[in-house]
Structure formats: structure tokens, C-alpha cells
mmCIF file of C-alpha atoms in Angstrom:
data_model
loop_
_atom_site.group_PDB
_atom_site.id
_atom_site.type_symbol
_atom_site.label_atom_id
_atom_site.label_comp_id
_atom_site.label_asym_id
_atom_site.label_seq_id
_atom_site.Cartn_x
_atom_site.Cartn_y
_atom_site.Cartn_z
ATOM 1 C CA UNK A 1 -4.196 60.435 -38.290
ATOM 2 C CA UNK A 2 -3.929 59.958 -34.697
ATOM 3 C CA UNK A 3 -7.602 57.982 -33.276
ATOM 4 C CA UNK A 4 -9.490 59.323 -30.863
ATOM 5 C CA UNK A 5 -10.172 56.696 -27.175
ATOM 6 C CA UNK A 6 -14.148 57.543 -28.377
ATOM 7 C CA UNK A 7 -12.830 55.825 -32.053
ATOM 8 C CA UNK A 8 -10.299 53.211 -30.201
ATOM 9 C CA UNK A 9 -13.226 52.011 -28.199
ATOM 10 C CA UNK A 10 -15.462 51.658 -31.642
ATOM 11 C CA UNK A 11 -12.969 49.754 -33.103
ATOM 12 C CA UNK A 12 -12.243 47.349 -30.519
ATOM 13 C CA UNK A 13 -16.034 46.991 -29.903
ATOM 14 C CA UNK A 14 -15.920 45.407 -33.657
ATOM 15 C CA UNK A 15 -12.725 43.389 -33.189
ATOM 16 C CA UNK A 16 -14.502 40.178 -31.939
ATOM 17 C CA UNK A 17 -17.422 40.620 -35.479
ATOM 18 C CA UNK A 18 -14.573 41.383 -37.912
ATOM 19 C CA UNK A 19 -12.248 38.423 -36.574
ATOM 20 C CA UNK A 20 -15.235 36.042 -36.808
ATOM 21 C CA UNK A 21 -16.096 37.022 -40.072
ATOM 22 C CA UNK A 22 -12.572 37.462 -41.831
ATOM 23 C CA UNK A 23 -11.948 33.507 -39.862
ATOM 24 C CA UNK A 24 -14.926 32.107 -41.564
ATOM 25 C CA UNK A 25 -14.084 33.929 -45.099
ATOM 26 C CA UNK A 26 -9.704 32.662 -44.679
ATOM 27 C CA UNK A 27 -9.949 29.057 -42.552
ATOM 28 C CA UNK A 28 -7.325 30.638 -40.980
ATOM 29 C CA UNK A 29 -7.127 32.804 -37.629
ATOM 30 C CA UNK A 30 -3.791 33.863 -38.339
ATOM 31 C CA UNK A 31 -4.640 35.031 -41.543
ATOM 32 C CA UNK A 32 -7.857 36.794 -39.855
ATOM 33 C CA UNK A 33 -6.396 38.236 -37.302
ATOM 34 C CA UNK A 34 -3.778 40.188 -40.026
ATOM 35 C CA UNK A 35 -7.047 41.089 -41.744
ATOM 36 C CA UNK A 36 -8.441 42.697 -39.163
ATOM 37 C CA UNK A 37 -5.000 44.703 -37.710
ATOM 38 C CA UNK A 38 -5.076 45.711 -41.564
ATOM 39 C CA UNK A 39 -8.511 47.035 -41.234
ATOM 40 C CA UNK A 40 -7.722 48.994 -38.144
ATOM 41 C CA UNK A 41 -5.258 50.376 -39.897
ATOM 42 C CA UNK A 42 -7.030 51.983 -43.151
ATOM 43 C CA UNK A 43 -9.324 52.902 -40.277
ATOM 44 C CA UNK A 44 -6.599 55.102 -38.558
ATOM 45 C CA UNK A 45 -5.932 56.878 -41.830
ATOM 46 C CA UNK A 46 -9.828 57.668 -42.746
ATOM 47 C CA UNK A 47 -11.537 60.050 -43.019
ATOM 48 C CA UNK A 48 -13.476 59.536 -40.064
ATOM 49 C CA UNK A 49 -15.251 62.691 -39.923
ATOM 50 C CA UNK A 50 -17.186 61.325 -43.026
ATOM 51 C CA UNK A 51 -17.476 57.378 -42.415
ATOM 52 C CA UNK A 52 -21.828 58.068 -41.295
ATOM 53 C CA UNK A 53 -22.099 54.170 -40.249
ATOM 54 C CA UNK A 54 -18.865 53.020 -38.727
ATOM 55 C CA UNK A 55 -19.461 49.187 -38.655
ATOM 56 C CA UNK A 56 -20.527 49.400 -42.196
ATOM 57 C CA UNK A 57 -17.293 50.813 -43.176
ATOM 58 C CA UNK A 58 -15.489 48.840 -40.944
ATOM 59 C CA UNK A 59 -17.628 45.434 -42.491
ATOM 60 C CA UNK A 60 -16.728 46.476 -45.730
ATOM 61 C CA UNK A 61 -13.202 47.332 -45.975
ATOM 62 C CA UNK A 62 -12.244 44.044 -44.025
ATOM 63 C CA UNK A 63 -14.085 41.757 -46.215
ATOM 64 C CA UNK A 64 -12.352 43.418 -49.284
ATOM 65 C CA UNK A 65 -9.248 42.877 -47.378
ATOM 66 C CA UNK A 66 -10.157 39.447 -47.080
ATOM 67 C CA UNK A 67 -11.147 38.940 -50.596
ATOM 68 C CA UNK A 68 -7.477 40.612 -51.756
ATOM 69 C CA UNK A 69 -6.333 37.830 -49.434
ATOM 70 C CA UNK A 70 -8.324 35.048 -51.009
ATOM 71 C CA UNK A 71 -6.632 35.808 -54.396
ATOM 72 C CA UNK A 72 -3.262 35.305 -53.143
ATOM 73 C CA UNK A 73 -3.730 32.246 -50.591
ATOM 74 C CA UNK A 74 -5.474 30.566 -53.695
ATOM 75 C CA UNK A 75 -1.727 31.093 -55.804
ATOM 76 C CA UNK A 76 -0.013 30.180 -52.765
ATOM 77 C CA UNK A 77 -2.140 27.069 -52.472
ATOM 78 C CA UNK A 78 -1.623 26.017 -56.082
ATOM 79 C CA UNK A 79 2.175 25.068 -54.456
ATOM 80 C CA UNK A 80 1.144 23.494 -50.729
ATOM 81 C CA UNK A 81 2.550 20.334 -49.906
ATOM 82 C CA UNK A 82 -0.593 17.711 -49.645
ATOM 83 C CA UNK A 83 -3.546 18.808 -48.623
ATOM 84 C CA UNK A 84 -5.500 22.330 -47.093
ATOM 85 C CA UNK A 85 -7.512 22.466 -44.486
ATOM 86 C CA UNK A 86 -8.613 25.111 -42.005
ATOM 87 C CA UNK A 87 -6.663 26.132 -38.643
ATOM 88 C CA UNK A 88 -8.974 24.432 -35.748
ATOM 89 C CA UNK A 89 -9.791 26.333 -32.914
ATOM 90 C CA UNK A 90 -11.134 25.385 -29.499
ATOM 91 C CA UNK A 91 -14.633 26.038 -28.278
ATOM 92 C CA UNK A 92 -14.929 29.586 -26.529
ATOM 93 C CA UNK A 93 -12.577 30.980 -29.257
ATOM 94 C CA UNK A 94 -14.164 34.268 -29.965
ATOM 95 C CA UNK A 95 -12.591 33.777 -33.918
ATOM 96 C CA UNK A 96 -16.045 30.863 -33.958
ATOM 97 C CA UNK A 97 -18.413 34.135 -33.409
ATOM 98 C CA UNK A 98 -21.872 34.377 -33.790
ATOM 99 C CA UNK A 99 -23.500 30.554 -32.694
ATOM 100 C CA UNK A 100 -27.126 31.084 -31.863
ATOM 101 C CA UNK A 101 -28.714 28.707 -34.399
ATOM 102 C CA UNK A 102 -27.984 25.548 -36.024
ATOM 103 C CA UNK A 103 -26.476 26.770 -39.459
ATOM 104 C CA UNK A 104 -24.051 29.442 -37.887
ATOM 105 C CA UNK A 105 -22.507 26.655 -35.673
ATOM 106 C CA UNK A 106 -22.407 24.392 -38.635
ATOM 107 C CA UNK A 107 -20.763 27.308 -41.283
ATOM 108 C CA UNK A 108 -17.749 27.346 -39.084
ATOM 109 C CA UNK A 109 -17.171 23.443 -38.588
ATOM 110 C CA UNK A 110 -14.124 21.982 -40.003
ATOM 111 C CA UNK A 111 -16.203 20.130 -42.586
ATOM 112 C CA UNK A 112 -17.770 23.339 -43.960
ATOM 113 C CA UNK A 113 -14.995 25.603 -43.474
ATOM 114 C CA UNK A 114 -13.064 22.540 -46.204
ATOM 115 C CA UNK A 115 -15.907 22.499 -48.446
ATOM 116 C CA UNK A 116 -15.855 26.785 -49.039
ATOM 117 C CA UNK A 117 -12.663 26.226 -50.702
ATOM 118 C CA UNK A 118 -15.000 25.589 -53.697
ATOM 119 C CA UNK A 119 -16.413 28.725 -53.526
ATOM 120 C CA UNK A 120 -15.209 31.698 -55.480
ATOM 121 C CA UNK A 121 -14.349 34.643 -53.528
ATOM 122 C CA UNK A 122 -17.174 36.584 -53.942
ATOM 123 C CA UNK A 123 -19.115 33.453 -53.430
ATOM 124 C CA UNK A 124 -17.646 32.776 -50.250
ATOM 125 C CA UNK A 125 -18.134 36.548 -48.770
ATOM 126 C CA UNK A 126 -21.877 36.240 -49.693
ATOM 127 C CA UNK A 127 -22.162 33.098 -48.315
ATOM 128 C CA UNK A 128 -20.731 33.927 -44.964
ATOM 129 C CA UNK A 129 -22.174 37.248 -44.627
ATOM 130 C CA UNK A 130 -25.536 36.369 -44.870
ATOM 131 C CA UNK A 131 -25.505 33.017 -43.129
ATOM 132 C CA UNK A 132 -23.834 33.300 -39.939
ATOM 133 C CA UNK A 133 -24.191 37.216 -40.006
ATOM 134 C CA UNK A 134 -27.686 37.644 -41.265
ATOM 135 C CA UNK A 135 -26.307 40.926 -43.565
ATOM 136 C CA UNK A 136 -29.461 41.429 -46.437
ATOM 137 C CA UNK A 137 -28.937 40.845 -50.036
ATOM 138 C CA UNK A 138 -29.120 44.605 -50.323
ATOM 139 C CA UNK A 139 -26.531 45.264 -47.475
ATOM 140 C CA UNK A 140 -24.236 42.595 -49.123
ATOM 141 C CA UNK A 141 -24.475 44.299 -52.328
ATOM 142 C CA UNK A 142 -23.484 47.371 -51.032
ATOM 143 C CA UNK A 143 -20.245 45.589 -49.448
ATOM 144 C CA UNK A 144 -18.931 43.572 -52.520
ATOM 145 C CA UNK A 145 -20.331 46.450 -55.160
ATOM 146 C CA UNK A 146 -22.395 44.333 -56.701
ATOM 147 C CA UNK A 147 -26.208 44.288 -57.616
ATOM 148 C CA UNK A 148 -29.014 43.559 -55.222
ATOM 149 C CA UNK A 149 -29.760 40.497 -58.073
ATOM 150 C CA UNK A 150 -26.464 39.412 -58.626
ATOM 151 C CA UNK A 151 -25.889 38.643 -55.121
ATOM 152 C CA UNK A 152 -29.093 36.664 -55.305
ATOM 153 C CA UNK A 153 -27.858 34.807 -57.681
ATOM 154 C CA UNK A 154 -24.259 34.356 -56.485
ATOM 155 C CA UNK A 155 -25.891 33.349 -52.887
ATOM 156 C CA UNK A 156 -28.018 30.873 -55.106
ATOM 157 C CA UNK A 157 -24.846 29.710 -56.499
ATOM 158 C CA UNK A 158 -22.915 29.511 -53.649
ATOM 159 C CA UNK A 159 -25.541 27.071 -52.036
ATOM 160 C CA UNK A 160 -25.262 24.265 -54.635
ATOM 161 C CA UNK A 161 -21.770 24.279 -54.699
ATOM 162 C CA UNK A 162 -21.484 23.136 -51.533
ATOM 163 C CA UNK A 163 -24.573 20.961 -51.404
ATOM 164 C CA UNK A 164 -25.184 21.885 -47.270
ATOM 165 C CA UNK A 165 -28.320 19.832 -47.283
ATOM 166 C CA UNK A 166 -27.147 17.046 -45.377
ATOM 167 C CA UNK A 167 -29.237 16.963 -41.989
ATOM 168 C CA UNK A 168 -27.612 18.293 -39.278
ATOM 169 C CA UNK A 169 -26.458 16.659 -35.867
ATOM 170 C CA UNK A 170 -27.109 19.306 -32.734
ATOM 171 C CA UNK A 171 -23.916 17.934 -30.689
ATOM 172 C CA UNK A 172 -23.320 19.479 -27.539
ATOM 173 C CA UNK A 173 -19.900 18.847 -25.487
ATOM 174 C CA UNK A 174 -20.784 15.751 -23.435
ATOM 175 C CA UNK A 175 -21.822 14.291 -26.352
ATOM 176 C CA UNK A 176 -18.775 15.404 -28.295
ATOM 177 C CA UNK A 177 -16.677 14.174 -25.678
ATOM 178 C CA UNK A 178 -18.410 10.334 -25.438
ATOM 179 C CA UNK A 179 -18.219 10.198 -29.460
ATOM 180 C CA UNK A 180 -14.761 11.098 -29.796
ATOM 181 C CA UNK A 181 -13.789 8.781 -26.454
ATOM 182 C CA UNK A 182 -15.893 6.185 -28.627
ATOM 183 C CA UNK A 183 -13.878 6.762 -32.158
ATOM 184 C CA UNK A 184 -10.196 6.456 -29.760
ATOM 185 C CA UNK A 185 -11.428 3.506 -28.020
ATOM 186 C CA UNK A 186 -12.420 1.824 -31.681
ATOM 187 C CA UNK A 187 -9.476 3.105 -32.826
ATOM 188 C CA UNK A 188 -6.963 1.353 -30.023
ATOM 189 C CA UNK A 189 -8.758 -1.769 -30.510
ATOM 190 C CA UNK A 190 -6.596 -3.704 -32.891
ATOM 191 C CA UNK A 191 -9.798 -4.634 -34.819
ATOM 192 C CA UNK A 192 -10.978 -2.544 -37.657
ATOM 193 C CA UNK A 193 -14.807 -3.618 -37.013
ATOM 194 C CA UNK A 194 -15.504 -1.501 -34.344
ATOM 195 C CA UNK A 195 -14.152 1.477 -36.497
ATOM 196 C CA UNK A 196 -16.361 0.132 -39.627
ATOM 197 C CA UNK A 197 -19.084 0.876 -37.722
ATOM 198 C CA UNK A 198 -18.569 4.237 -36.938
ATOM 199 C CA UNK A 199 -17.547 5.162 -39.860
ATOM 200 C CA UNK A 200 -20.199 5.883 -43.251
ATOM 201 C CA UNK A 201 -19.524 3.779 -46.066
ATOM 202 C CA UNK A 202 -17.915 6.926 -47.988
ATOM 203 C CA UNK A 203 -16.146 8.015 -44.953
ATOM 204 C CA UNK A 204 -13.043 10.154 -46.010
ATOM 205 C CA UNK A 205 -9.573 10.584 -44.117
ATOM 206 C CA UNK A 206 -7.709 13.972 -45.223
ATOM 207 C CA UNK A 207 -4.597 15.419 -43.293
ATOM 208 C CA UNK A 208 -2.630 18.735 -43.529
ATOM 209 C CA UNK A 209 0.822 18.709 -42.718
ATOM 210 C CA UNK A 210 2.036 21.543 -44.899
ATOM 211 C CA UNK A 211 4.966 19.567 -45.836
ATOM 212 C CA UNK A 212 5.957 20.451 -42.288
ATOM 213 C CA UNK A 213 5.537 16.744 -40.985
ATOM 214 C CA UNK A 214 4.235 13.481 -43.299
ATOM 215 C CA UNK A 215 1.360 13.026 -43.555
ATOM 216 C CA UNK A 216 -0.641 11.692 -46.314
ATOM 217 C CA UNK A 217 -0.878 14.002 -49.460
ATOM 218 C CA UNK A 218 -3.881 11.988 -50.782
ATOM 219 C CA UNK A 219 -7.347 11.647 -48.933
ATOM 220 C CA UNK A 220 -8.031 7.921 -47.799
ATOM 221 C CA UNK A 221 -11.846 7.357 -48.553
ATOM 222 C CA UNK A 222 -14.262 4.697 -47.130
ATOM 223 C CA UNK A 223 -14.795 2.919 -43.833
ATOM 224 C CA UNK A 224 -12.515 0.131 -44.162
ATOM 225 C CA UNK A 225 -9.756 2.017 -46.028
ATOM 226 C CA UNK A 226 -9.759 4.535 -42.850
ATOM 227 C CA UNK A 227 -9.875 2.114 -40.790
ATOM 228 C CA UNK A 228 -6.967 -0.629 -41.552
ATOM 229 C CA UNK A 229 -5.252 2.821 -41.324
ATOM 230 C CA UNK A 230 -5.938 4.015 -38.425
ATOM 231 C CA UNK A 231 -5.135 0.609 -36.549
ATOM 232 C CA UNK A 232 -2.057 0.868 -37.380
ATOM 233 C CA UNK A 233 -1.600 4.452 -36.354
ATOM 234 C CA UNK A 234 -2.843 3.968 -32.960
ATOM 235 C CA UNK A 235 -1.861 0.109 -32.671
ATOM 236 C CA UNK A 236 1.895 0.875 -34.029
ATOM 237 C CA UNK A 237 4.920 -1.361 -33.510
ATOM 238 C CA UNK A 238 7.713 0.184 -30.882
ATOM 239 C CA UNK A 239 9.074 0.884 -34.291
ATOM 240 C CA UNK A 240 6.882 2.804 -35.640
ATOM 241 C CA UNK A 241 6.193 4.569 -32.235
ATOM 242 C CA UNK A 242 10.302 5.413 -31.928
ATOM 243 C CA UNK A 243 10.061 6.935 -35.149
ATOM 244 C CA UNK A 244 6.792 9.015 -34.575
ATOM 245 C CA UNK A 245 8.202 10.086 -30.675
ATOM 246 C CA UNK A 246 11.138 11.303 -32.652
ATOM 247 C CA UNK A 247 9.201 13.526 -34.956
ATOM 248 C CA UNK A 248 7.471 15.506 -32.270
ATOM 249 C CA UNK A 249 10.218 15.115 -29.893
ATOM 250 C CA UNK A 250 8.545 12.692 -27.193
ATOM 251 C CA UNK A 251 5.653 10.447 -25.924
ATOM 252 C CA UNK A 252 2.560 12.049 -26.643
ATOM 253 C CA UNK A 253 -0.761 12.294 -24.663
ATOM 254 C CA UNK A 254 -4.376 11.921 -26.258
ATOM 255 C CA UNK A 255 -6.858 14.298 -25.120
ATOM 256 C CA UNK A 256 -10.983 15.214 -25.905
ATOM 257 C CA UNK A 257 -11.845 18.574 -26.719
ATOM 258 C CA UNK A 258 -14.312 20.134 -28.665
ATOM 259 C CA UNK A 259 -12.518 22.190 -32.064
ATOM 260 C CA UNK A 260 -14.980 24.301 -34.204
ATOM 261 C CA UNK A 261 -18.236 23.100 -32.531
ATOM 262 C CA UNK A 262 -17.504 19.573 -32.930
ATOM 263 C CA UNK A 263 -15.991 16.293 -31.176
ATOM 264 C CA UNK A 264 -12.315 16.161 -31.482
ATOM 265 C CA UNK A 265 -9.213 14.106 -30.274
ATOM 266 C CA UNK A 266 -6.491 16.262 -29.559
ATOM 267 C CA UNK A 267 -2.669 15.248 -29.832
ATOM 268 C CA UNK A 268 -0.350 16.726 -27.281
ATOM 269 C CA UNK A 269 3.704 16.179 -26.713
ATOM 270 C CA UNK A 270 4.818 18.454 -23.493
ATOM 271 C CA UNK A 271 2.742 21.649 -23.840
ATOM 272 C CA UNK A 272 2.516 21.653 -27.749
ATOM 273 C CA UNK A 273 -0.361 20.507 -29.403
ATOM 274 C CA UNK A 274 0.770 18.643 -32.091
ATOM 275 C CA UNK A 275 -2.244 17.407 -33.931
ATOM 276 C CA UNK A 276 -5.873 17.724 -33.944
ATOM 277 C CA UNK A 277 -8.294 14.795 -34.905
ATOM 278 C CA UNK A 278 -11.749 16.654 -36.072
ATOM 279 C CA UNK A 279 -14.875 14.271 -36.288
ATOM 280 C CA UNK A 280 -17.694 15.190 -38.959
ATOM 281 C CA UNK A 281 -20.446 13.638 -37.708
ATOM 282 C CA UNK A 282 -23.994 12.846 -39.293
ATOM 283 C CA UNK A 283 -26.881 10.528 -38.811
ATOM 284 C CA UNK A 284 -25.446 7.684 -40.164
ATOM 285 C CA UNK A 285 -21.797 7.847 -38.741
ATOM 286 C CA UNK A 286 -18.749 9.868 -38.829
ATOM 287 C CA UNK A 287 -18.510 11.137 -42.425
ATOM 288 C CA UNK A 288 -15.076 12.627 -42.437
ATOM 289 C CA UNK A 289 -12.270 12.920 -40.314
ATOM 290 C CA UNK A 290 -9.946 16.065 -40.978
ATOM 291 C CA UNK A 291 -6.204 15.544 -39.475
ATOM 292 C CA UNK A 292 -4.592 19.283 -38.928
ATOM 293 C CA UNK A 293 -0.418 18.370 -38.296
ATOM 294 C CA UNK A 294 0.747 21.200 -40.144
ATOM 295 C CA UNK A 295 2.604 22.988 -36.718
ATOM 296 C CA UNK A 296 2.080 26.437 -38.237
ATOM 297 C CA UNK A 297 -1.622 26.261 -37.886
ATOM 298 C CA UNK A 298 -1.387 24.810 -34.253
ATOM 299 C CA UNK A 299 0.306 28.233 -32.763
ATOM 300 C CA UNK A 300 -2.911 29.371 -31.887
ATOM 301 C CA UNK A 301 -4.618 26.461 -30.445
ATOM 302 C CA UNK A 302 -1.137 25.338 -28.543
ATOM 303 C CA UNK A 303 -1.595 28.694 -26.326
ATOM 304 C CA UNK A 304 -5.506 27.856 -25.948
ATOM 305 C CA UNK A 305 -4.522 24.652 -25.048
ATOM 306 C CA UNK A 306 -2.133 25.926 -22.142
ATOM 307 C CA UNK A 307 -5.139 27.630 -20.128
ATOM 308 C CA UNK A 308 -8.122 25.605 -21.126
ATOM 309 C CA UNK A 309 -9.457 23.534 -18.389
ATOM 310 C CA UNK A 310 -8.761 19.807 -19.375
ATOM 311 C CA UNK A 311 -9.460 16.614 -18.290
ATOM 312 C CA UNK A 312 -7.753 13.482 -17.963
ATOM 313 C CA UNK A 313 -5.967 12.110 -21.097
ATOM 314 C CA UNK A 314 -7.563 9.053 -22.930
ATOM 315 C CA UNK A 315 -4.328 8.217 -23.889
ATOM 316 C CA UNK A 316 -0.911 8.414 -21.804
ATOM 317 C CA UNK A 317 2.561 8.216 -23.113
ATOM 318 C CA UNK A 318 1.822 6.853 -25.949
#
């Protein structure tokens, strides 16, 4: 059925909601952005004469999209090389949506967006909906086909499986940019004291490279683990920095940025961005650091890298 500019415009008018929302139920704006071209296409074929509240039925076919999708990323990720973690995006990316208060910016951090891969589907879609989107237990309900009290409860659920009550750190980008100068400059040191003392006594290391590139298919956990590692990464022999130049095909630069509302280090060889550093960071320290190398899910923040305003690199030709 051909769409109408007045039903074009009401579509595109939700593109920006229904990307943020499919991002935050996938980790993945790839995956998010097929969601949403899938939605716009059941919406061509409705019924449209009938559909009374648009952005409901626009709401509720993606996120049953999404959970469809869920099902089958879950098989696929019985058989990923290493470890899964979320596609980062810069700040400004209108995938992050909705960031007015403190637990909408934190729901689509790296950290959080790792820890949902506990959740059930339907879990997850209740989760998201009403935290960062403020839907109502009855509205949610209505999406998913569920009860009014079983969404209660799955909400309920949902909460103490991922155990969000760790106090949250309001980070802004000045501040994002010192820590993560801070973390490089421990890093570079040669020392792993400096790094210690960033880092929480449970800190844990995990990195993605989709059996793309190596990386580590186990997590490394605790401060001084993390950080013997880490000085050798970015204290390497001219050995071990020949071998790493060949893998992304040249000296690489080291840049700060801020990726899913928090402090970052971002790895860049000629205009590709080849690796992002993301920094959890809590009261005590920096309680996780999640390494995306997988190139697949750096498409997207290559070509927001390529007209973001930048500054100097921390770290030339290395």
C-alpha cells in the first residue's frame, strides 16, 4: 500500500524513539536500525485507516520485532568467538535517545547495556520501556500481551537480575575527558601502581573481537590482573608493536571521546576507528573496562568519527 507524505512524515517523526528503543533492547545499532526499516515496513502494508494511535502501533510492532530478534541473536551468540558486548556509539548519537535523568543515561551505558544480556526477552523489553521511556505497567502490558500483574512482576524481576543499585557517578564530558586522559596516562606509565589505583579491587577487563581480531576470549578480573596487562599493551616491545601495526594496517593514534554517556579512549589507524576503550566508573574507581575490537561493530562509529569535532590525540603514532 503506497504511504501517504501526511503518514511518511508520522513515521519519520518516530524514527529517532523507535531507534533508541530497539538500540537499548539489541546492544546493537545495526541490528536497530534493521528493526526499525522492518517496522516501517509492516507499517506500509497496514491497515492504516484502522491503526487509532499510531505511535502505539508503531511502539508495539517494533519491540515484537525486536523480541523475534532477541531469540535469534541469543542462538547466534551461543557460537561467537570470545566475548559480547554492545556496539558503542558516540555522544550526540540519536540511537542513545531519551537522557533527561540519571537512570536513562545510565540504562544505555556500556556497563548496563552488558549486564541486560541476563535478562530474558520479555524482561529486557519491560525493563527498557519503562525506564528510559516511562511507558506504564498497563501500557507495557498492552505491548508484550501480557497482564497488567505479570509485568509487575517481570519488571520486579528484571530489577534483581541486574542488581542496578550501585550509586551512580553524574559524569559530564570534561570530566570524562580528564578521567580517561588519567586511565592512558596510568596506563603508559610502565608502572602498574598508578593503574592499581584507579582501578576497584574487582575491576574486570572484557574485550569483543568477534573472532575478527585477538583479543582475549576470557574476562581478566581485578586491579592488578588488569593492570600488568595493560602495561604491556600500551608499554609494548617494537615487537609487539610491528605485530599489532600489522593487524590494523599502521601506527595508530589514541584519542578521548565520550561513547554511551561515559569516558572513553578511542583507537584510531587512518580514518578507521579500530577500537574503543569504555570506562565504567563508580565511587570507588573504574569498575570495568569493556574493549569493543570486533570491526563489524565499529562501522557506525568509524563514520561518526569522520565528522565529529576532535581534539588533539593523547597518543601519536603509536
Amino acid at each position: 500500500m503506497t504511504l501517504s507524505s501526511r503518514e511518511v512524515d508520522l513515521f519519520e517523526r518516530s524514527r529517532g524513539r523507535l531507534e533508541a528503543i530497539a538500540y537499548r533492547l539489541l546492544g546493537s545499532a545495526a541490528d536497530a536500525e534493521d528493526a526499525v526499516q522492518d517496522t516501517f515496513l509492516r507499517w506500509q502494508a497496514a491497515d492504516r485507516e484502522h491503526i487509532e494511535t499510531p505511535e502505539a502501533w508503531l511502539t508495539k510492532v517494533l519491540t515484537n520485532v525486536c523480541l523475534n530478534q532477541l531469540t535469534s541473536a541469543r542462538a547466534r551468540r551461543e557460537t561467537y568467538v570470545g566475548q559480547w558486548l554492545p556496539e558503542p556509539v558516540l555522544a550526540g548519537d540519536r540511537m542513545l535517545g531519551p537522557a533527561e535523568t540519571a537512570e536513562q543515561r545510565e540504562l544505555v551505558s556500556i556497563a548496563v547495556l552488558t549486564l541486560m544480556e541476563r535478562l530474558s526477552a520479555n524482561e529486557r523489553a519491560v525493563y527498557v520501556l519503562r525506564e528510559a521511556f516511562g511507558y506504564s505497567h498497563g501500557e507495557i502490558a498492552q505491548i508484550l500481551d501480557i497482564s497488567e500483574p505479570n509485568c509487575q512482576q517481570i519488571y520486579r524481576r528484571a530489577k534483581q537480575h541486574l542488581g542496578t543499585d550501585r550509586t551512580r557517578m553524574e559524569i559530564d564530558a570534561a570530566a570524562a575527558g580528564k578521567i580517561a586522559e588519567e586511565f592512558l596516562a596510568a596506563a603508559r606509565s610502565g608502572d602498574t601502581e598508578p593503574l592499581v589505583r584507579l582501578l576497584t579491587d574487582d575491576a574486570t577487563s572484557v574485550a569483543d573481537g568477534g573472532g575478527r581480531v585477538p583479543a582475549r576470549t576470557t574476562p581478566i578480573v581485578g586491579a592488578l590482573a588488569i593492570a600488568r596487562f595493560l602495561r604491556t599493551v600500551f608499554t609494548p616491545t617494537d615487537a609487539q608493536r610491528a605485530i599489532f601495526r600489522n593487524i590494523v594496517g599502521g601506527s595508530v593514534a589514541v584519542y578521548v571521546a565520550v561513547v554511551n554517556g561515559g569516558p572513553a579512549l578511542l583507537v584510531v589507524a587512518g580514518d578507521r576507528v579500530v577500537g574503543v576503550l569504555s570506562l565504567d566508573v563508580t565511587p570507588d574507581g573504574v569498575a570495568a573496562i569493556h574493549v569493543q575490537a570486533n570491526p563489524d561493530k565499529l562501522e557506525r562509529v568509524t563514520r561518526q568519527w569522520a565528522v565529529a569535532e576532535r581534539g588533539e590525540p593523547l597518543l601519536d603514532a603509536w
